[in-house]
């Protein structure tokens, strides 16, 4: 290993290490702007110039690799002079609007000028000025503040893919931005804000809201999907004001749901007192009274008469406390967390870190569009494709171009046929016949054969997406075993693995609970932390269940469509208001720390469960620490799932009409998206996505309206031509409260619909 | 010493751009012979000749070629015809009047480094030159001297002309490669050097038009012959494009080591009647100015370095006593501020700042401390940039402030130009 002496300290570093990294290892500070630990070095800002013996000029530390016997000096007069000069240059056209700049306090330019710069400038000319512009609803571009480090350009090019963002004009008039239009068409706008070392790219969402040094930051975990990105939540005066992604786990990048969809926590529409229905009105009541009433009704209903539908986004403590309540106080009852109508349970995974994905030579994703469902997974794949030539294969229905155009082979199957194609692929790899399987799937046997031969050669990491049912997951598990490759399965809900570990599932899933409630078998139904009416793919059944059950207890943040049926409403806390553990897609437990106090009289679920237990059985309310201790003792978090998904058949899709899948558009797939100001301003209404070639066949017009009917429900939607939709089918993008598209469905997310031209 | 026509021997012939004319004068015979030689032999011959890059930097050509790794990976030869430096127009004469000389030089050089594909990156403004070259390539391929089987040998050589889009910085070799690949012309970080990772991340040699054209005569008459011309360290002949206040501006081919004064006062016809020489920019606008007293030197690489300037691309700009040096410097500084690619901080901001200061002085709003400020900007800018453009921008500014300080002071004190420029 090469030896290098930096400022008189000798160290050994692996070959290929840059001077900057070697110096960081020694704790020697070298200032930089354009360098970013997760992007390729560019050597543009010239701030990191250092003196290297035997080199005539100063060398940029970020790009110069260490050689054996190199002597580097970072504290000489020459270096100091260069640093002062560079900072003076940086500030020539940089406005001194730090007093109102959102970046102030965490600005690299401020900090480095403070440490290394001069107090005065000799520049007396007029500065170049550019207008401030809005780049879509999420970003504001303060072009004057840009120091042209090109971090954002490199981020788009190396990580996200595509040349949508670049420099235009030249020299000191250079500007940065999207070339063709003024909207940023990717889901990593938040990362653009984060990597900008100055306040040039700022979040439109918390612009001029607070000074960053006034915020208290607490480490937490994102609540929008099971990737579980670590967040730093910044709060002030009881409000959550900013999210930062300081810990690069599981990925250095954070998608816009995590970065922008957090302000539901502060929403004024939150219900913060327990409510009880009296004379068809919801009336605020004290907790004791409400708890007693719930406990009484549970006692009346008996252990067989109580059911619970729990959200897979609640923390492990909540879920474990709920199980204890059901087991110990109720002595039974049914509960399930699979509120999206899944028929499988979480599976084991071979991956230890998400970054290990980059060590693979190939990845096969089946049954989801990672760019829509798990953008951080998508960006990891796309980064590996861009920089390491990873081969990416996909089998999915209606995958957006962003990722599908990077795929070496992409089978765009009909919605709901992912499982079938997965089985066919397994058969093809094993050399068995599979022709009969593929009927109606929109995929030809030849394509599957080709994919199978590539898969056999390259042994890709197999990723089972959220649209894979139990049969598909079984086939993919077998496939990965047959290929001796790695396996990763994705789930809906940020803590579905925790709910699985808490044992909150039973035969028949949520469907069985709903049916029992509808038939009157259940007297008390708890719906905990989930708007099941907009979330379970059978709106009719849910409505029937909610209205037929004697007592409906809803625990939520807002008065949702489900809560409208409730007899008792319990105010919930958000992910930012309670301590709790969640289990991410790699089966890692991560801790959410409370940033805020619970708003109003809202309480975390574990506390409610404990209160109910006390009310029914007597005794003392246990504290969170006691709960945790018993959770650890019970061996709760030691299991890591099994290879076997549960075999449960999904209902058949009907025969007549156009095959349709209901899904949520990206920004609407955030939890409580309606109550998040930034993301709710992006997609304003549900729409019907039709392949351009099918428009004429269906008698529809781009941007016109269509009436969609199925299972007795009917909606009028705007039509959009989108060529990623598999020909012959349609996708309905929803995810809106008060717009229960689930009424179209019967137990699964695909259905056959009748489409008519709507009124213009 | 004096004029000698080696590169320019054909340009005055009628129809000099045609293949037939070129072949009558023995053209392409050298390529035919070269294809029978060992590539290493050609490299040796060029090394022996002492040929140095004619684009401005003066790097030994043979040495540059020997950096190319001897592997089977594809290699590229790129001819830099992006003649963008103000005052330079020497390559244009070869391109337009003797294109086959350049093509032959490229073919021999490509064979020497083991490349089958060569690109001529020609500046966008040379539209006619690009047409001439394309016609010449077609002619040569049809005649079987280039293309799939040149002279029946199993060594395909394809030459492609690529027109630039008008950015000065694309004359810098790595920016040129970026532009050639279809991207924004931004200089790359070195290392890796183009010799190991250049065009499409493959080994690439980039040479100037004049350099590649010189190769023909070196191979045909031998490296020793070429080395016998010129001075100790500067061999052969060199094209000089002289412009400005001389009676006969134009392109002249001189043996290295010809006295500077002979070029200006004899070959180029001297000053206009009644005018006196004030300053000379000896090697393109980026080289430091020389005053009238400093030009009693020889035209070769070392002598000019000794005099505090550079031979550069051999673009001599002559300024007589009607020129306002401040305004001249301002114009040149504007050029560099406009052409800076904007990637690295010192060049982007420094060039802009210098223009702003010079603008004030020209407009009569200068301050005495501005002169020291200009010199100080130069200290931060010089040597700290990603590519040589920043240093190039300094040449005229620093030298003029140092050598013509009185003229600047007159502008500042009187708030007007003493010459009326």
PDB file of N, CA and C in Angstrom, chain B residues 233-266:
ATOM      1  N   UNK B 233      17.333  22.985 -30.402  1.00  0.00           N
ATOM      2  CA  UNK B 233      16.162  22.330 -29.810  1.00  0.00           C
ATOM      3  C   UNK B 233      14.899  22.522 -30.623  1.00  0.00           C
ATOM      4  N   UNK B 234      14.912  23.414 -31.580  1.00  0.00           N
ATOM      5  CA  UNK B 234      13.739  23.634 -32.416  1.00  0.00           C
ATOM      6  C   UNK B 234      14.104  23.261 -33.838  1.00  0.00           C
ATOM      7  N   UNK B 235      13.516  22.163 -34.290  1.00  0.00           N
ATOM      8  CA  UNK B 235      13.931  21.638 -35.581  1.00  0.00           C
ATOM      9  C   UNK B 235      12.906  21.954 -36.655  1.00  0.00           C
ATOM     10  N   UNK B 236      13.404  21.923 -37.873  1.00  0.00           N
ATOM     11  CA  UNK B 236      12.515  21.979 -39.016  1.00  0.00           C
ATOM     12  C   UNK B 236      12.016  23.363 -39.356  1.00  0.00           C
ATOM     13  N   UNK B 237      10.907  23.362 -40.083  1.00  0.00           N
ATOM     14  CA  UNK B 237      10.322  24.640 -40.484  1.00  0.00           C
ATOM     15  C   UNK B 237       9.018  24.832 -39.735  1.00  0.00           C
ATOM     16  N   UNK B 238       8.550  26.062 -39.731  1.00  0.00           N
ATOM     17  CA  UNK B 238       7.339  26.381 -38.984  1.00  0.00           C
ATOM     18  C   UNK B 238       6.563  27.419 -39.776  1.00  0.00           C
ATOM     19  N   UNK B 239       5.261  27.274 -39.761  1.00  0.00           N
ATOM     20  CA  UNK B 239       4.417  28.277 -40.416  1.00  0.00           C
ATOM     21  C   UNK B 239       4.183  29.422 -39.450  1.00  0.00           C
ATOM     22  N   UNK B 240       4.295  30.643 -39.970  1.00  0.00           N
ATOM     23  CA  UNK B 240       3.970  31.815 -39.169  1.00  0.00           C
ATOM     24  C   UNK B 240       2.858  32.566 -39.855  1.00  0.00           C
ATOM     25  N   UNK B 241       1.827  32.869 -39.107  1.00  0.00           N
ATOM     26  CA  UNK B 241       0.764  33.698 -39.682  1.00  0.00           C
ATOM     27  C   UNK B 241       0.906  35.069 -39.051  1.00  0.00           C
ATOM     28  N   UNK B 242       1.352  35.991 -39.878  1.00  0.00           N
ATOM     29  CA  UNK B 242       1.629  37.331 -39.350  1.00  0.00           C
ATOM     30  C   UNK B 242       0.506  38.268 -39.774  1.00  0.00           C
ATOM     31  N   UNK B 243       0.031  39.005 -38.790  1.00  0.00           N
ATOM     32  CA  UNK B 243      -1.101  39.894 -39.071  1.00  0.00           C
ATOM     33  C   UNK B 243      -0.907  41.187 -38.312  1.00  0.00           C
ATOM     34  N   UNK B 244      -1.783  42.117 -38.542  1.00  0.00           N
ATOM     35  CA  UNK B 244      -1.686  43.392 -37.853  1.00  0.00           C
ATOM     36  C   UNK B 244      -1.062  44.443 -38.744  1.00  0.00           C
ATOM     37  N   UNK B 245      -0.262  45.347 -38.108  1.00  0.00           N
ATOM     38  CA  UNK B 245       0.208  46.526 -38.831  1.00  0.00           C
ATOM     39  C   UNK B 245       1.490  46.259 -39.591  1.00  0.00           C
ATOM     40  N   UNK B 246       1.476  45.296 -40.495  1.00  0.00           N
ATOM     41  CA  UNK B 246       2.618  45.099 -41.397  1.00  0.00           C
ATOM     42  C   UNK B 246       2.109  45.267 -42.815  1.00  0.00           C
ATOM     43  N   UNK B 247       3.041  45.480 -43.715  1.00  0.00           N
ATOM     44  CA  UNK B 247       2.613  45.773 -45.086  1.00  0.00           C
ATOM     45  C   UNK B 247       2.135  44.528 -45.815  1.00  0.00           C
ATOM     46  N   UNK B 248       2.757  43.355 -45.525  1.00  0.00           N
ATOM     47  CA  UNK B 248       2.343  42.142 -46.233  1.00  0.00           C
ATOM     48  C   UNK B 248       1.997  41.039 -45.245  1.00  0.00           C
ATOM     49  N   UNK B 249       0.824  41.148 -44.617  1.00  0.00           N
ATOM     50  CA  UNK B 249       0.444  40.083 -43.695  1.00  0.00           C
ATOM     51  C   UNK B 249       0.167  38.787 -44.456  1.00  0.00           C
ATOM     52  N   UNK B 250       0.289  37.666 -43.794  1.00  0.00           N
ATOM     53  CA  UNK B 250       0.022  36.391 -44.467  1.00  0.00           C
ATOM     54  C   UNK B 250       0.717  35.236 -43.773  1.00  0.00           C
ATOM     55  N   UNK B 251       0.698  34.084 -44.434  1.00  0.00           N
ATOM     56  CA  UNK B 251       1.318  32.894 -43.868  1.00  0.00           C
ATOM     57  C   UNK B 251       2.671  32.681 -44.545  1.00  0.00           C
ATOM     58  N   UNK B 252       3.719  32.544 -43.744  1.00  0.00           N
ATOM     59  CA  UNK B 252       5.064  32.323 -44.287  1.00  0.00           C
ATOM     60  C   UNK B 252       5.671  31.118 -43.595  1.00  0.00           C
ATOM     61  N   UNK B 253       6.394  30.326 -44.369  1.00  0.00           N
ATOM     62  CA  UNK B 253       7.071  29.182 -43.767  1.00  0.00           C
ATOM     63  C   UNK B 253       8.537  29.519 -43.579  1.00  0.00           C
ATOM     64  N   UNK B 254       8.974  29.486 -42.343  1.00  0.00           N
ATOM     65  CA  UNK B 254      10.352  29.863 -42.038  1.00  0.00           C
ATOM     66  C   UNK B 254      11.065  28.700 -41.381  1.00  0.00           C
ATOM     67  N   UNK B 255      12.364  28.648 -41.617  1.00  0.00           N
ATOM     68  CA  UNK B 255      13.170  27.689 -40.881  1.00  0.00           C
ATOM     69  C   UNK B 255      13.265  28.186 -39.446  1.00  0.00           C
ATOM     70  N   UNK B 256      13.168  27.281 -38.505  1.00  0.00           N
ATOM     71  CA  UNK B 256      13.263  27.654 -37.092  1.00  0.00           C
ATOM     72  C   UNK B 256      14.573  28.384 -36.843  1.00  0.00           C
ATOM     73  N   UNK B 257      14.485  29.456 -36.082  1.00  0.00           N
ATOM     74  CA  UNK B 257      15.709  30.185 -35.766  1.00  0.00           C
ATOM     75  C   UNK B 257      15.925  31.387 -36.662  1.00  0.00           C
ATOM     76  N   UNK B 258      14.974  31.694 -37.534  1.00  0.00           N
ATOM     77  CA  UNK B 258      15.050  32.923 -38.335  1.00  0.00           C
ATOM     78  C   UNK B 258      14.885  34.117 -37.383  1.00  0.00           C
ATOM     79  N   UNK B 259      15.657  35.182 -37.596  1.00  0.00           N
ATOM     80  CA  UNK B 259      15.492  36.338 -36.700  1.00  0.00           C
ATOM     81  C   UNK B 259      14.075  36.923 -36.803  1.00  0.00           C
ATOM     82  N   UNK B 260      13.548  37.309 -35.660  1.00  0.00           N
ATOM     83  CA  UNK B 260      12.200  37.857 -35.582  1.00  0.00           C
ATOM     84  C   UNK B 260      12.091  39.092 -36.474  1.00  0.00           C
ATOM     85  N   UNK B 261      13.151  39.904 -36.413  1.00  0.00           N
ATOM     86  CA  UNK B 261      13.116  41.165 -37.168  1.00  0.00           C
ATOM     87  C   UNK B 261      13.040  40.910 -38.663  1.00  0.00           C
ATOM     88  N   UNK B 262      13.689  39.784 -39.104  1.00  0.00           N
ATOM     89  CA  UNK B 262      13.647  39.474 -40.522  1.00  0.00           C
ATOM     90  C   UNK B 262      12.212  39.204 -40.959  1.00  0.00           C
ATOM     91  N   UNK B 263      11.465  38.518 -40.098  1.00  0.00           N
ATOM     92  CA  UNK B 263      10.071  38.220 -40.418  1.00  0.00           C
ATOM     93  C   UNK B 263       9.257  39.501 -40.543  1.00  0.00           C
ATOM     94  N   UNK B 264       9.419  40.366 -39.551  1.00  0.00           N
ATOM     95  CA  UNK B 264       8.560  41.548 -39.537  1.00  0.00           C
ATOM     96  C   UNK B 264       8.979  42.559 -40.590  1.00  0.00           C
ATOM     97  N   UNK B 265      10.261  42.870 -40.609  1.00  0.00           N
ATOM     98  CA  UNK B 265      10.696  44.007 -41.428  1.00  0.00           C
ATOM     99  C   UNK B 265      11.053  43.623 -42.850  1.00  0.00           C
ATOM    100  N   UNK B 266      11.379  42.357 -43.079  1.00  0.00           N
ATOM    101  CA  UNK B 266      11.818  41.957 -44.399  1.00  0.00           C
ATOM    102  C   UNK B 266      10.722  41.159 -45.100  1.00  0.00           C
TER     103      UNK B 266
END
